[in-house]
Amino acid sequence: MTAFASKFSKMDPTAPLPPKPFVLNIEAATLLTEGTLTLPPMSSVPCSFSSVSPPPKTASSEIRTIREIVMPPNVDSLYEWYATTQSNPDADASWAVLWPTAVSLTNRLLLEPTLVQGRTVIELGSGLGLCGLAAASLGAKSVVLTDRDPFALHCALSTAAVNKIPTDNGDGSIRGAILDWKDSSGADGLTGSADVILASDVLYDSEAIEAFAGVCRRIAHDGTILLVTDPKTERCEGARESFRKAMHSKSNNDDISKQEEVELEDLPIDMGSDGIFFSTPDGKDHGRRMKEPTVLLRYKF
């Protein structure tokens, strides 16, 4: 039994079928475009996953399957496009990778889809939007993907389109919104709207942690659940403690007495039986990177 299936069996031993973890088949990727004047290089990569079966009757929309991810072929080609076509050598091309933290958070949702089913979900720093897309496919009422890079959102919403996830703002739909945590005005239309906030690999910049926490507080309401995945070995030493303190700082008229401690949970590493599950698009040190242990931070407002 894999670590993923073992984790599931401990949570719900009566389930008829265990979920299957997210699988990204890099070997079968198809190049869509090498990039244009206005759009980055993009490829289509087959993928698959499954949640618990049968789905709960309380889901607000049908369970959809994500069969492909639209993403840059690799970090190098995306950076070259930024530097040459966009004349932006300072651009951050890291969103071209599906990081282990995004995969582990997606798998955590597969283990417990009721976390998002029937709820309004906002993903912060979504990049390729894997976690938000998974939430939409699992029956979220609606999903908003937010990122500071419009090209990342373009790829994420292209993935939604090819997998027939509605983008019409109705039930079961997904949409994108530009949001830079350091300029919280982008969250004006999202204030108090999130039932669930998702984020992965966002605690890497000590100067941005307070801003990230501020956006979380702004879009949350009483009862909102925040799920953040982070490498077990912090990218920025002391980041999780700084985040904990930031979430408990009194701002925006927060009632600190209602806030709970940030809870930590180790997430299982599952190499997958076919060796494809832990592949990465850029092909660089993928073995080390995708074996990286991750933890889940859970916080309830």
Short mmCIF file of C-alpha atoms in Angstrom, two decimals:
data_model
loop_
_atom_site.label_atom_id
_atom_site.label_comp_id
_atom_site.label_asym_id
_atom_site.label_seq_id
_atom_site.Cartn_x
_atom_site.Cartn_y
_atom_site.Cartn_z
CA MET A 1 0.00 0.00 0.00
CA THR A 2 1.38 3.43 -0.92
CA ALA A 3 1.76 6.19 1.66
CA PHE A 4 -1.13 8.04 0.02
CA ALA A 5 -3.49 5.05 0.21
CA SER A 6 -2.34 4.27 3.75
CA LYS A 7 -3.11 7.83 4.84
CA PHE A 8 -6.58 7.51 3.33
CA SER A 9 -7.30 4.15 4.97
CA LYS A 10 -6.51 5.63 8.37
CA MET A 11 -8.88 8.52 7.76
CA ASP A 12 -11.81 6.56 6.34
CA PRO A 13 -11.45 2.75 6.48
CA THR A 14 -15.05 2.24 5.27
CA ALA A 15 -14.53 3.99 1.91
CA PRO A 16 -15.04 1.53 -1.00
CA LEU A 17 -12.17 2.89 -3.11
CA PRO A 18 -9.12 4.93 -2.05
CA PRO A 19 -8.31 8.10 -3.97
CA LYS A 20 -5.46 8.10 -6.46
CA PRO A 21 -2.79 10.80 -6.16
CA PHE A 22 -2.15 13.45 -8.76
CA VAL A 23 -0.12 12.11 -11.71
CA LEU A 24 1.57 14.41 -14.24
CA ASN A 25 2.80 12.58 -17.35
CA ILE A 26 5.61 14.85 -18.55
CA GLU A 27 6.76 12.23 -21.05
CA ALA A 28 3.57 12.74 -23.09
CA ALA A 29 3.62 16.57 -23.14
CA THR A 30 2.60 18.28 -26.39
CA LEU A 31 3.98 21.70 -27.35
CA LEU A 32 1.15 24.15 -28.07
CA THR A 33 3.20 27.24 -28.87
CA GLU A 34 6.81 28.38 -28.59
CA GLY A 35 5.48 31.76 -27.54
CA THR A 36 4.11 34.79 -29.35
CA LEU A 37 4.39 38.54 -28.85
CA THR A 38 1.59 38.39 -26.30
CA LEU A 39 1.53 34.83 -24.92
CA PRO A 40 4.27 32.72 -23.33
CA PRO A 41 5.40 29.29 -24.56
CA MET A 42 2.85 26.68 -23.55
CA SER A 43 2.48 22.92 -23.62
CA SER A 44 -0.30 20.50 -22.77
CA VAL A 45 0.64 17.82 -20.23
CA PRO A 46 -1.66 14.84 -19.55
CA CYS A 47 -2.51 14.27 -15.91
CA SER A 48 -4.95 12.34 -13.75
CA PHE A 49 -6.20 11.92 -10.21
CA SER A 50 -9.25 10.57 -8.45
CA SER A 51 -11.01 11.41 -5.21
CA VAL A 52 -12.96 9.18 -2.85
CA SER A 53 -15.76 7.22 -4.52
CA PRO A 54 -18.69 7.69 -4.51
CA PRO A 55 -18.73 11.50 -4.11
CA PRO A 56 -20.77 12.89 -1.21
CA LYS A 57 -24.35 13.86 -2.03
CA THR A 58 -23.75 17.29 -0.54
CA ALA A 59 -21.41 18.38 -3.34
CA SER A 60 -22.69 21.53 -5.01
CA SER A 61 -21.67 20.47 -8.50
CA GLU A 62 -20.65 17.38 -10.41
CA ILE A 63 -17.24 15.83 -9.93
CA ARG A 64 -15.08 16.67 -12.96
CA THR A 65 -11.85 15.08 -14.09
CA ILE A 66 -8.77 17.12 -14.95
CA ARG A 67 -7.08 15.35 -17.85
CA GLU A 68 -4.47 17.90 -18.88
CA ILE A 69 -2.53 20.87 -17.53
CA VAL A 70 -1.57 23.85 -19.72
CA MET A 71 1.85 25.11 -18.64
CA PRO A 72 5.18 26.38 -20.00
CA PRO A 73 7.46 23.59 -21.30
CA ASN A 74 10.11 24.56 -18.74
CA VAL A 75 11.42 27.45 -16.67
CA ASP A 76 14.25 28.26 -19.08
CA SER A 77 12.00 28.75 -22.11
CA LEU A 78 9.61 30.91 -20.06
CA TYR A 79 12.43 33.08 -18.72
CA GLU A 80 13.90 33.49 -22.21
CA TRP A 81 10.48 34.63 -23.46
CA TYR A 82 10.19 37.16 -20.61
CA ALA A 83 13.71 38.48 -21.23
CA THR A 84 13.59 38.70 -25.02
CA THR A 85 9.96 39.09 -26.12
CA GLN A 86 8.74 41.00 -23.05
CA SER A 87 12.03 42.82 -22.35
CA ASN A 88 11.63 41.84 -18.70
CA PRO A 89 14.79 40.06 -17.48
CA ASP A 90 13.69 40.50 -13.85
CA ALA A 91 10.52 38.45 -14.31
CA ASP A 92 9.87 35.51 -11.97
CA ALA A 93 9.49 32.34 -14.04
CA SER A 94 9.14 29.99 -11.07
CA TRP A 95 5.40 29.60 -11.65
CA ALA A 96 6.21 27.34 -14.62
CA VAL A 97 6.81 24.46 -12.19
CA LEU A 98 4.20 22.43 -10.33
CA TRP A 99 5.96 22.50 -6.98
CA PRO A 100 5.76 19.60 -4.48
CA THR A 101 3.77 21.77 -2.08
CA ALA A 102 1.04 22.30 -4.69
CA VAL A 103 0.92 18.58 -5.44
CA SER A 104 0.76 17.67 -1.74
CA LEU A 105 -2.05 20.17 -1.08
CA THR A 106 -3.96 18.80 -4.07
CA ASN A 107 -3.55 15.28 -2.73
CA ARG A 108 -4.73 16.46 0.69
CA LEU A 109 -7.94 17.74 -0.92
CA LEU A 110 -8.37 14.38 -2.66
CA LEU A 111 -8.18 12.69 0.73
CA GLU A 112 -10.81 15.01 2.19
CA PRO A 113 -12.86 16.64 -0.61
CA THR A 114 -15.49 17.87 1.85
CA LEU A 115 -13.00 20.60 2.77
CA VAL A 116 -13.96 22.41 -0.44
CA GLN A 117 -17.22 20.90 -1.66
CA GLY A 118 -20.03 23.42 -1.77
CA ARG A 119 -17.72 26.23 -0.60
CA THR A 120 -16.28 29.42 -2.05
CA VAL A 121 -12.55 28.84 -2.49
CA ILE A 122 -9.79 31.38 -3.13
CA GLU A 123 -6.24 30.29 -4.00
CA LEU A 124 -3.53 32.84 -3.25
CA GLY A 125 -0.32 32.86 -5.29
CA SER A 126 -1.93 30.24 -7.49
CA GLY A 127 0.68 30.02 -10.25
CA LEU A 128 -0.59 27.23 -12.50
CA GLY A 129 -3.62 26.92 -10.23
CA LEU A 130 -3.44 23.19 -9.54
CA CYS A 131 -4.97 23.40 -6.06
CA GLY A 132 -7.82 25.68 -7.12
CA LEU A 133 -8.48 23.59 -10.22
CA ALA A 134 -8.63 20.48 -8.04
CA ALA A 135 -11.07 22.24 -5.71
CA ALA A 136 -13.28 23.15 -8.67
CA SER A 137 -13.18 19.59 -9.98
CA LEU A 138 -14.11 18.25 -6.53
CA GLY A 139 -17.31 20.29 -6.30
CA ALA A 140 -16.44 23.71 -4.87
CA LYS A 141 -19.27 26.22 -5.22
CA SER A 142 -16.86 28.63 -6.92
CA VAL A 143 -13.11 29.16 -7.15
CA VAL A 144 -11.04 32.31 -7.60
CA LEU A 145 -7.40 31.89 -8.65
CA THR A 146 -5.24 34.86 -7.71
CA ASP A 147 -1.68 35.65 -8.76
CA ARG A 148 0.38 38.73 -9.52
CA ASP A 149 1.37 37.35 -12.94
CA PRO A 150 -1.35 37.52 -15.63
CA PHE A 151 0.42 34.91 -17.77
CA ALA A 152 0.24 32.38 -14.93
CA LEU A 153 -3.49 33.04 -14.69
CA HIS A 154 -3.81 32.66 -18.47
CA CYS A 155 -2.31 29.17 -18.29
CA ALA A 156 -4.45 28.23 -15.29
CA LEU A 157 -7.68 29.38 -16.93
CA SER A 158 -6.66 27.66 -20.17
CA THR A 159 -6.42 24.46 -18.13
CA ALA A 160 -9.92 25.12 -16.82
CA ALA A 161 -11.22 25.66 -20.36
CA VAL A 162 -9.75 22.49 -21.88
CA ASN A 163 -11.12 20.47 -18.96
CA LYS A 164 -14.59 22.04 -19.36
CA ILE A 165 -14.61 23.74 -15.97
CA PRO A 166 -17.02 26.70 -16.33
CA THR A 167 -15.60 30.22 -16.20
CA ASP A 168 -18.98 32.01 -16.19
CA ASN A 169 -19.09 32.99 -12.48
CA GLY A 170 -21.94 30.53 -11.82
CA ASP A 171 -22.00 27.57 -9.43
CA GLY A 172 -19.02 25.29 -9.95
CA SER A 173 -17.13 27.95 -11.90
CA ILE A 174 -13.58 29.23 -11.71
CA ARG A 175 -12.15 32.67 -12.49
CA GLY A 176 -8.89 34.55 -12.15
CA ALA A 177 -7.93 37.81 -10.45
CA ILE A 178 -4.67 39.74 -10.43
CA LEU A 179 -3.51 40.12 -6.83
CA ASP A 180 -0.17 41.25 -5.43
CA TRP A 181 -0.16 40.84 -1.65
CA LYS A 182 1.89 44.02 -1.24
CA ASP A 183 -0.86 45.96 -3.02
CA SER A 184 -3.96 44.77 -1.23
CA SER A 185 -6.26 46.90 -3.37
CA GLY A 186 -6.47 43.89 -5.67
CA ALA A 187 -8.44 42.13 -2.93
CA ASP A 188 -11.15 44.81 -2.79
CA GLY A 189 -13.69 42.64 -4.57
CA LEU A 190 -12.84 39.58 -2.47
CA THR A 191 -13.24 41.01 1.03
CA GLY A 192 -14.85 38.51 3.38
CA SER A 193 -15.81 36.16 0.55
CA ALA A 194 -13.63 33.07 1.12
CA ASP A 195 -14.94 29.97 2.88
CA VAL A 196 -11.63 28.25 2.17
CA ILE A 197 -8.25 29.83 1.36
CA LEU A 198 -5.60 27.69 -0.35
CA ALA A 199 -1.91 28.52 -0.79
CA SER A 200 1.29 26.58 -1.41
CA ASP A 201 4.95 27.60 -1.19
CA VAL A 202 4.14 31.18 -0.26
CA LEU A 203 6.36 31.61 2.83
CA TYR A 204 9.65 32.12 0.99
CA ASP A 205 10.03 35.90 1.37
CA SER A 206 10.29 37.26 4.91
CA GLU A 207 9.28 40.72 3.71
CA ALA A 208 6.03 39.43 2.18
CA ILE A 209 4.75 37.27 5.07
CA GLU A 210 2.92 40.09 6.86
CA ALA A 211 1.36 41.19 3.56
CA PHE A 212 0.25 37.63 2.82
CA ALA A 213 -1.29 37.29 6.27
CA GLY A 214 -3.04 40.64 5.81
CA VAL A 215 -4.64 39.51 2.56
CA CYS A 216 -5.76 36.27 4.24
CA ARG A 217 -7.43 38.23 7.02
CA ARG A 218 -9.06 40.56 4.52
CA ILE A 219 -10.70 37.90 2.36
CA ALA A 220 -11.70 35.66 5.29
CA HIS A 221 -14.81 35.71 7.46
CA ASP A 222 -15.64 34.05 10.76
CA GLY A 223 -15.27 30.31 10.15
CA THR A 224 -12.99 30.51 7.08
CA ILE A 225 -10.43 27.71 6.84
CA LEU A 226 -6.90 28.51 5.62
CA LEU A 227 -4.79 25.65 4.23
CA VAL A 228 -1.15 26.41 3.40
CA THR A 229 1.47 23.87 2.37
CA ASP A 230 5.14 24.61 2.96
CA PRO A 231 8.41 22.66 2.61
CA LYS A 232 9.20 20.93 5.89
CA THR A 233 12.64 22.54 5.69
CA GLU A 234 11.70 26.18 5.44
CA ARG A 235 12.85 28.16 2.41
CA CYS A 236 13.10 31.15 4.73
CA GLU A 237 14.22 30.31 8.27
CA GLY A 238 11.62 31.25 10.84
CA ALA A 239 8.95 31.89 8.20
CA ARG A 240 6.26 29.77 9.82
CA GLU A 241 6.76 31.42 13.19
CA SER A 242 6.60 34.83 11.53
CA PHE A 243 3.40 33.76 9.80
CA ARG A 244 1.90 32.55 13.08
CA LYS A 245 2.64 35.89 14.72
CA ALA A 246 1.30 37.78 11.70
CA MET A 247 -1.97 35.85 11.82
CA HIS A 248 -2.37 36.81 15.48
CA SER A 249 -1.49 40.47 15.04
CA LYS A 250 -4.41 42.80 15.72
CA SER A 251 -5.35 44.50 12.47
CA ASN A 252 -8.45 45.00 10.39
CA ASN A 253 -10.43 44.85 13.68
CA ASP A 254 -9.66 41.15 14.10
CA ASP A 255 -11.03 39.55 17.25
CA ILE A 256 -7.95 37.72 18.45
CA SER A 257 -9.94 35.75 21.01
CA LYS A 258 -11.70 33.92 18.16
CA GLN A 259 -8.50 32.91 16.40
CA GLU A 260 -6.98 29.47 16.72
CA GLU A 261 -3.35 28.40 16.63
CA VAL A 262 -1.81 27.46 13.31
CA GLU A 263 -1.81 23.65 13.25
CA LEU A 264 0.92 21.67 11.49
CA GLU A 265 0.44 18.31 9.77
CA ASP A 266 3.08 16.24 7.99
CA LEU A 267 1.95 15.21 4.52
CA PRO A 268 2.86 11.81 3.03
CA ILE A 269 5.38 11.42 0.22
CA ASP A 270 4.17 9.05 -2.50
CA MET A 271 6.57 8.22 -5.31
CA GLY A 272 3.82 6.52 -7.29
CA SER A 273 4.01 3.06 -8.81
CA ASP A 274 4.90 4.20 -12.34
CA GLY A 275 7.57 6.77 -11.47
CA ILE A 276 5.72 9.51 -13.34
CA PHE A 277 4.02 11.13 -10.38
CA PHE A 278 7.16 12.91 -9.25
CA SER A 279 8.34 14.36 -12.55
CA THR A 280 8.86 18.09 -13.00
CA PRO A 281 8.52 20.14 -16.19
CA ASP A 282 12.00 21.69 -16.19
CA GLY A 283 13.79 18.39 -15.68
CA LYS A 284 16.19 19.88 -13.13
CA ASP A 285 17.02 17.88 -9.97
CA HIS A 286 13.47 16.55 -10.13
CA GLY A 287 14.31 13.53 -7.99
CA ARG A 288 15.48 15.65 -5.05
CA ARG A 289 12.84 18.34 -5.53
CA MET A 290 9.80 16.11 -5.70
CA LYS A 291 10.87 14.02 -2.72
CA GLU A 292 10.85 17.18 -0.63
CA PRO A 293 8.79 16.63 2.56
CA THR A 294 5.98 19.12 3.03
CA VAL A 295 3.77 20.20 5.89
CA LEU A 296 0.23 21.53 6.00
CA LEU A 297 -0.61 24.64 8.02
CA ARG A 298 -4.27 24.75 8.97
CA TYR A 299 -5.84 27.86 10.45
CA LYS A 300 -9.45 28.65 11.27
CA PHE A 301 -10.70 32.21 11.55
#
